[in-house]
Amino acid sequence: QVQLVESGGGLVQAGGSLRLSCAASGRTFNNYAMGWFRQAPGKERDFVAGIDWSGSSKYYGDSVKGRFTISRDNAKITVYLQMNSLKPEDTAVYYCAGRYAYTAYASPEGYDYWGPGTQVTVSS
C-alpha cells in the first residue's frame, strides 16, 4: 500500500511559479506510475500530468503543456510538479495519485491511491 501527501501549494501571482511535491510511503513506490490531477470548485477532476514508474515517459494535459513539468525521484520516493507561467485558470486543488502499473493514465478512475490535495491559487 502507498500513502501520498502533497505539499508546495499556495498563493502566487499570474506568471509566477510553484513546485508541488508528493511524498510517498511504502516500499513499492518504484512499481507505481504517478499522476497529478486538479479540481476547481464545481468542476470535474482533470488530468494534469503523468509519469511512468521509470520516469522515462511523461504525459501532460493540453492546458499545461509547455508550462508544467512532472518528474520523480525514486530514491526519495517523491514526485514533483514544476508549474511555470501560472494563470488564474490554474487555480484548483491539486492531487497526487498512484497506480500499480508501468504507465500513467489520464483518467482518475485508473488510480489506486490519492493524496489529500494541496490548494493552488493564482491571482490576476
PDB file of C-alpha atoms in Angstrom:
ATOM      1  CA  GLN A   1       0.000   0.000   0.000  1.00  0.00           C
ATOM      2  CA  VAL A   2       1.119   3.533  -0.747  1.00  0.00           C
ATOM      3  CA  GLN A   3       0.277   6.708   1.161  1.00  0.00           C
ATOM      4  CA  LEU A   4       0.658  10.056  -0.576  1.00  0.00           C
ATOM      5  CA  VAL A   5       0.971  13.579   0.830  1.00  0.00           C
ATOM      6  CA  GLU A   6       1.190  16.706  -1.313  1.00  0.00           C
ATOM      7  CA  SER A   7       2.936  19.950  -0.379  1.00  0.00           C
ATOM      8  CA  GLY A   8       4.058  23.181  -2.009  1.00  0.00           C
ATOM      9  CA  GLY A   9       0.738  24.773  -2.809  1.00  0.00           C
ATOM     10  CA  GLY A  10      -0.020  28.399  -2.063  1.00  0.00           C
ATOM     11  CA  LEU A  11      -0.905  31.795  -3.458  1.00  0.00           C
ATOM     12  CA  VAL A  12       1.054  33.140  -6.415  1.00  0.00           C
ATOM     13  CA  GLN A  13       0.595  35.939  -8.927  1.00  0.00           C
ATOM     14  CA  ALA A  14      -0.098  35.214 -12.564  1.00  0.00           C
ATOM     15  CA  GLY A  15       3.120  34.483 -14.405  1.00  0.00           C
ATOM     16  CA  GLY A  16       4.758  33.067 -11.298  1.00  0.00           C
ATOM     17  CA  SER A  17       5.936  29.555 -10.461  1.00  0.00           C
ATOM     18  CA  LEU A  18       5.342  26.893  -7.850  1.00  0.00           C
ATOM     19  CA  ARG A  19       6.741  23.427  -7.322  1.00  0.00           C
ATOM     20  CA  LEU A  20       4.481  20.813  -5.846  1.00  0.00           C
ATOM     21  CA  SER A  21       5.872  17.743  -4.140  1.00  0.00           C
ATOM     22  CA  CYS A  22       4.185  14.427  -3.452  1.00  0.00           C
ATOM     23  CA  ALA A  23       5.888  12.336  -0.802  1.00  0.00           C
ATOM     24  CA  ALA A  24       5.048   8.661  -0.847  1.00  0.00           C
ATOM     25  CA  SER A  25       5.401   5.979   1.767  1.00  0.00           C
ATOM     26  CA  GLY A  26       5.711   2.316   1.007  1.00  0.00           C
ATOM     27  CA  ARG A  27       8.368   0.047  -0.357  1.00  0.00           C
ATOM     28  CA  THR A  28       6.900  -0.480  -3.791  1.00  0.00           C
ATOM     29  CA  PHE A  29       6.856   3.125  -4.978  1.00  0.00           C
ATOM     30  CA  ASN A  30       9.063   2.191  -7.914  1.00  0.00           C
ATOM     31  CA  ASN A  31       6.259  -0.040  -9.214  1.00  0.00           C
ATOM     32  CA  TYR A  32       3.754   2.792  -9.399  1.00  0.00           C
ATOM     33  CA  ALA A  33       3.037   5.157 -12.228  1.00  0.00           C
ATOM     34  CA  MET A  34       2.129   8.558 -10.821  1.00  0.00           C
ATOM     35  CA  GLY A  35      -0.180  11.339 -11.847  1.00  0.00           C
ATOM     36  CA  TRP A  36      -1.192  14.844 -10.921  1.00  0.00           C
ATOM     37  CA  PHE A  37      -4.816  15.938 -11.181  1.00  0.00           C
ATOM     38  CA  ARG A  38      -6.596  19.137 -10.262  1.00  0.00           C
ATOM     39  CA  GLN A  39     -10.114  20.084  -9.360  1.00  0.00           C
ATOM     40  CA  ALA A  40     -11.592  23.558  -9.298  1.00  0.00           C
ATOM     41  CA  PRO A  41     -14.847  24.293  -7.437  1.00  0.00           C
ATOM     42  CA  GLY A  42     -17.849  22.933  -9.297  1.00  0.00           C
ATOM     43  CA  LYS A  43     -15.712  21.191 -11.905  1.00  0.00           C
ATOM     44  CA  GLU A  44     -14.549  17.660 -12.577  1.00  0.00           C
ATOM     45  CA  ARG A  45     -11.158  16.362 -11.562  1.00  0.00           C
ATOM     46  CA  ASP A  46      -8.873  16.912 -14.567  1.00  0.00           C
ATOM     47  CA  PHE A  47      -5.650  15.229 -15.602  1.00  0.00           C
ATOM     48  CA  VAL A  48      -2.602  17.485 -15.345  1.00  0.00           C
ATOM     49  CA  ALA A  49       0.426  15.245 -15.827  1.00  0.00           C
ATOM     50  CA  GLY A  50       1.573  11.652 -15.524  1.00  0.00           C
ATOM     51  CA  ILE A  51       4.854   9.780 -15.356  1.00  0.00           C
ATOM     52  CA  ASP A  52       5.631   6.104 -15.718  1.00  0.00           C
ATOM     53  CA  TRP A  53       7.398   4.172 -12.986  1.00  0.00           C
ATOM     54  CA  SER A  54      10.808   4.542 -14.571  1.00  0.00           C
ATOM     55  CA  GLY A  55      10.390   8.255 -15.210  1.00  0.00           C
ATOM     56  CA  SER A  56      11.188   7.825 -18.890  1.00  0.00           C
ATOM     57  CA  SER A  57       7.736   8.701 -20.257  1.00  0.00           C
ATOM     58  CA  LYS A  58       5.745  11.760 -19.288  1.00  0.00           C
ATOM     59  CA  TYR A  59       2.286  12.927 -20.297  1.00  0.00           C
ATOM     60  CA  TYR A  60       0.541  16.270 -19.976  1.00  0.00           C
ATOM     61  CA  GLY A  61      -2.919  17.712 -20.234  1.00  0.00           C
ATOM     62  CA  ASP A  62      -3.344  20.095 -23.150  1.00  0.00           C
ATOM     63  CA  SER A  63      -3.846  23.132 -20.940  1.00  0.00           C
ATOM     64  CA  VAL A  64      -0.481  22.754 -19.176  1.00  0.00           C
ATOM     65  CA  LYS A  65       1.805  21.551 -21.974  1.00  0.00           C
ATOM     66  CA  GLY A  66       4.933  23.675 -22.190  1.00  0.00           C
ATOM     67  CA  ARG A  67       4.332  25.209 -18.760  1.00  0.00           C
ATOM     68  CA  PHE A  68       4.322  22.297 -16.299  1.00  0.00           C
ATOM     69  CA  THR A  69       6.914  19.562 -15.830  1.00  0.00           C
ATOM     70  CA  ILE A  70       6.458  16.318 -13.932  1.00  0.00           C
ATOM     71  CA  SER A  71       9.412  14.412 -12.508  1.00  0.00           C
ATOM     72  CA  ARG A  72      10.132  11.764  -9.911  1.00  0.00           C
ATOM     73  CA  ASP A  73      12.969  10.801  -7.639  1.00  0.00           C
ATOM     74  CA  ASN A  74      12.541   7.140  -6.766  1.00  0.00           C
ATOM     75  CA  ALA A  75      15.359   7.282  -4.229  1.00  0.00           C
ATOM     76  CA  LYS A  76      13.437   9.964  -2.346  1.00  0.00           C
ATOM     77  CA  ILE A  77      10.074   8.352  -3.207  1.00  0.00           C
ATOM     78  CA  THR A  78       8.799  11.745  -4.283  1.00  0.00           C
ATOM     79  CA  VAL A  79       7.051  13.084  -7.355  1.00  0.00           C
ATOM     80  CA  TYR A  80       7.257  16.724  -8.359  1.00  0.00           C
ATOM     81  CA  LEU A  81       5.205  19.090 -10.459  1.00  0.00           C
ATOM     82  CA  GLN A  82       7.039  22.221 -11.549  1.00  0.00           C
ATOM     83  CA  MET A  83       4.496  24.823 -12.594  1.00  0.00           C
ATOM     84  CA  ASN A  84       5.651  27.873 -14.531  1.00  0.00           C
ATOM     85  CA  SER A  85       3.816  30.748 -16.201  1.00  0.00           C
ATOM     86  CA  LEU A  86       0.856  30.186 -13.943  1.00  0.00           C
ATOM     87  CA  LYS A  87      -2.534  31.540 -14.944  1.00  0.00           C
ATOM     88  CA  PRO A  88      -5.627  32.306 -12.868  1.00  0.00           C
ATOM     89  CA  GLU A  89      -7.349  29.345 -14.538  1.00  0.00           C
ATOM     90  CA  ASP A  90      -4.747  27.057 -12.947  1.00  0.00           C
ATOM     91  CA  THR A  91      -6.376  27.758  -9.574  1.00  0.00           C
ATOM     92  CA  ALA A  92      -7.534  24.449  -8.106  1.00  0.00           C
ATOM     93  CA  VAL A  93      -6.835  21.789  -5.535  1.00  0.00           C
ATOM     94  CA  TYR A  94      -4.009  19.640  -6.883  1.00  0.00           C
ATOM     95  CA  TYR A  95      -3.950  15.929  -6.141  1.00  0.00           C
ATOM     96  CA  CYS A  96      -1.198  13.374  -6.457  1.00  0.00           C
ATOM     97  CA  ALA A  97      -2.250   9.855  -7.433  1.00  0.00           C
ATOM     98  CA  GLY A  98      -0.571   6.475  -7.878  1.00  0.00           C
ATOM     99  CA  ARG A  99      -1.480   3.393  -9.852  1.00  0.00           C
ATOM    100  CA  TYR A 100       0.135  -0.027  -9.661  1.00  0.00           C
ATOM    101  CA  ALA A 101       1.201  -0.146 -13.286  1.00  0.00           C
ATOM    102  CA  TYR A 102       4.061   0.869 -15.528  1.00  0.00           C
ATOM    103  CA  THR A 103       2.203   3.528 -17.484  1.00  0.00           C
ATOM    104  CA  ALA A 104       0.410   6.617 -16.245  1.00  0.00           C
ATOM    105  CA  TYR A 105      -3.244   7.059 -17.140  1.00  0.00           C
ATOM    106  CA  ALA A 106      -5.220  10.217 -17.870  1.00  0.00           C
ATOM    107  CA  SER A 107      -8.438   9.216 -16.115  1.00  0.00           C
ATOM    108  CA  PRO A 108      -8.860   9.443 -12.331  1.00  0.00           C
ATOM    109  CA  GLU A 109     -10.546   6.008 -12.361  1.00  0.00           C
ATOM    110  CA  GLY A 110      -7.227   4.435 -13.256  1.00  0.00           C
ATOM    111  CA  TYR A 111      -5.555   5.287  -9.956  1.00  0.00           C
ATOM    112  CA  ASP A 112      -5.473   3.296  -6.751  1.00  0.00           C
ATOM    113  CA  TYR A 113      -4.180   5.829  -4.234  1.00  0.00           C
ATOM    114  CA  TRP A 114      -4.697   9.537  -3.704  1.00  0.00           C
ATOM    115  CA  GLY A 115      -3.259  12.270  -1.540  1.00  0.00           C
ATOM    116  CA  PRO A 116      -5.476  14.738   0.343  1.00  0.00           C
ATOM    117  CA  GLY A 117      -4.621  17.569  -2.067  1.00  0.00           C
ATOM    118  CA  THR A 118      -2.954  20.967  -1.877  1.00  0.00           C
ATOM    119  CA  GLN A 119      -4.529  24.293  -2.825  1.00  0.00           C
ATOM    120  CA  VAL A 120      -3.001  26.400  -5.581  1.00  0.00           C
ATOM    121  CA  THR A 121      -4.381  29.888  -6.072  1.00  0.00           C
ATOM    122  CA  VAL A 122      -3.200  32.151  -8.883  1.00  0.00           C
ATOM    123  CA  SER A 123      -4.164  35.793  -8.636  1.00  0.00           C
ATOM    124  CA  SER A 124      -4.540  38.043 -11.662  1.00  0.00           C
TER     125      SER A 124
END
